[in-house]
């Protein structure tokens, strides 16, 4: 009886901790913001190291190669 009670307590504790971790990982404040890579059109995370500013707007890229293409000829990718 005592072992069964301890086993139930362990299961309840594991479920409670798991539920707490899941709810924290899905918090909207922790999700990275997204942007569209103007070179290839993919949705990307807004990472400062893969960004460029052109005419006061910041653009984000999926790779350093796309970032370089943009920097070499931003007018080709920006529709204003």
Coordinates of C-alpha atoms in Angstrom, one line a residue:
X1 CA 0.0 0.0 0.0
X2 CA 2.8 2.4 0.9
X3 CA 4.7 1.7 -2.4
X4 CA 1.5 2.3 -4.4
X5 CA 1.0 5.6 -2.7
X6 CA 4.6 6.7 -3.3
X7 CA 4.3 5.6 -7.0
X8 CA 1.1 7.7 -7.4
X9 CA 2.8 10.7 -5.8
X10 CA 5.8 10.3 -8.2
X11 CA 3.4 10.1 -11.3
X12 CA 1.5 13.2 -10.1
X13 CA 4.7 15.2 -9.6
X14 CA 6.0 14.2 -13.0
X15 CA 2.8 15.2 -14.7
X16 CA 2.7 18.5 -12.8
X17 CA 6.3 19.4 -13.8
X18 CA 5.8 18.4 -17.4
X19 CA 2.7 20.5 -17.7
X20 CA 4.5 23.5 -16.3
X21 CA 7.4 23.1 -18.7
X22 CA 5.1 22.8 -21.7
X23 CA 3.1 25.9 -20.8
X24 CA 6.3 27.9 -20.3
X25 CA 7.9 26.7 -23.6
X26 CA 4.8 27.9 -25.5
X27 CA 4.7 31.3 -24.0
X28 CA 4.3 34.0 -26.7
X29 CA 7.0 36.2 -25.2
X30 CA 9.6 33.4 -25.8
X31 CA 8.8 32.7 -29.4
X32 CA 11.2 34.4 -31.8
X33 CA 9.7 37.0 -34.1
X34 CA 9.5 36.2 -37.8
X35 CA 10.1 38.1 -41.0
X36 CA 10.2 37.3 -44.7
X37 CA 13.7 37.0 -46.3
X38 CA 13.4 39.5 -49.2
X39 CA 15.9 37.4 -51.3
X40 CA 14.4 33.9 -51.2
X41 CA 10.9 34.6 -49.6
X42 CA 11.3 32.2 -46.7
X43 CA 10.0 32.9 -43.2
X44 CA 13.0 33.5 -40.9
X45 CA 13.7 34.4 -37.3
X46 CA 14.7 38.0 -36.7
X47 CA 18.4 37.4 -35.9
X48 CA 20.5 40.6 -35.7
X49 CA 23.5 38.8 -37.1
X50 CA 21.5 38.0 -40.3
X51 CA 20.1 41.4 -40.9
X52 CA 20.7 44.5 -42.9
X53 CA 19.2 48.0 -42.8
X54 CA 18.2 49.8 -46.0
X55 CA 16.5 53.2 -46.1
X56 CA 15.6 53.0 -42.4
X57 CA 14.0 49.5 -42.6
X58 CA 15.6 46.3 -41.2
X59 CA 15.5 43.1 -43.3
X60 CA 16.3 39.6 -42.1
X61 CA 17.8 36.7 -44.0
X62 CA 18.0 32.9 -43.8
X63 CA 21.7 32.8 -44.6
X64 CA 24.8 35.0 -44.9
X65 CA 24.7 34.4 -48.7
X66 CA 21.2 36.0 -49.0
X67 CA 22.4 38.8 -46.7
X68 CA 25.3 39.5 -49.0
X69 CA 23.1 39.4 -52.2
X70 CA 20.8 42.0 -50.5
X71 CA 23.7 44.2 -49.4
X72 CA 25.2 44.1 -52.9
X73 CA 21.9 45.2 -54.6
X74 CA 19.2 46.1 -52.1
X75 CA 17.0 47.9 -54.7
X76 CA 16.6 44.6 -56.5
X77 CA 14.8 43.1 -53.5
X78 CA 13.0 46.0 -52.0
X79 CA 9.7 47.0 -53.6
X80 CA 9.0 50.6 -52.5

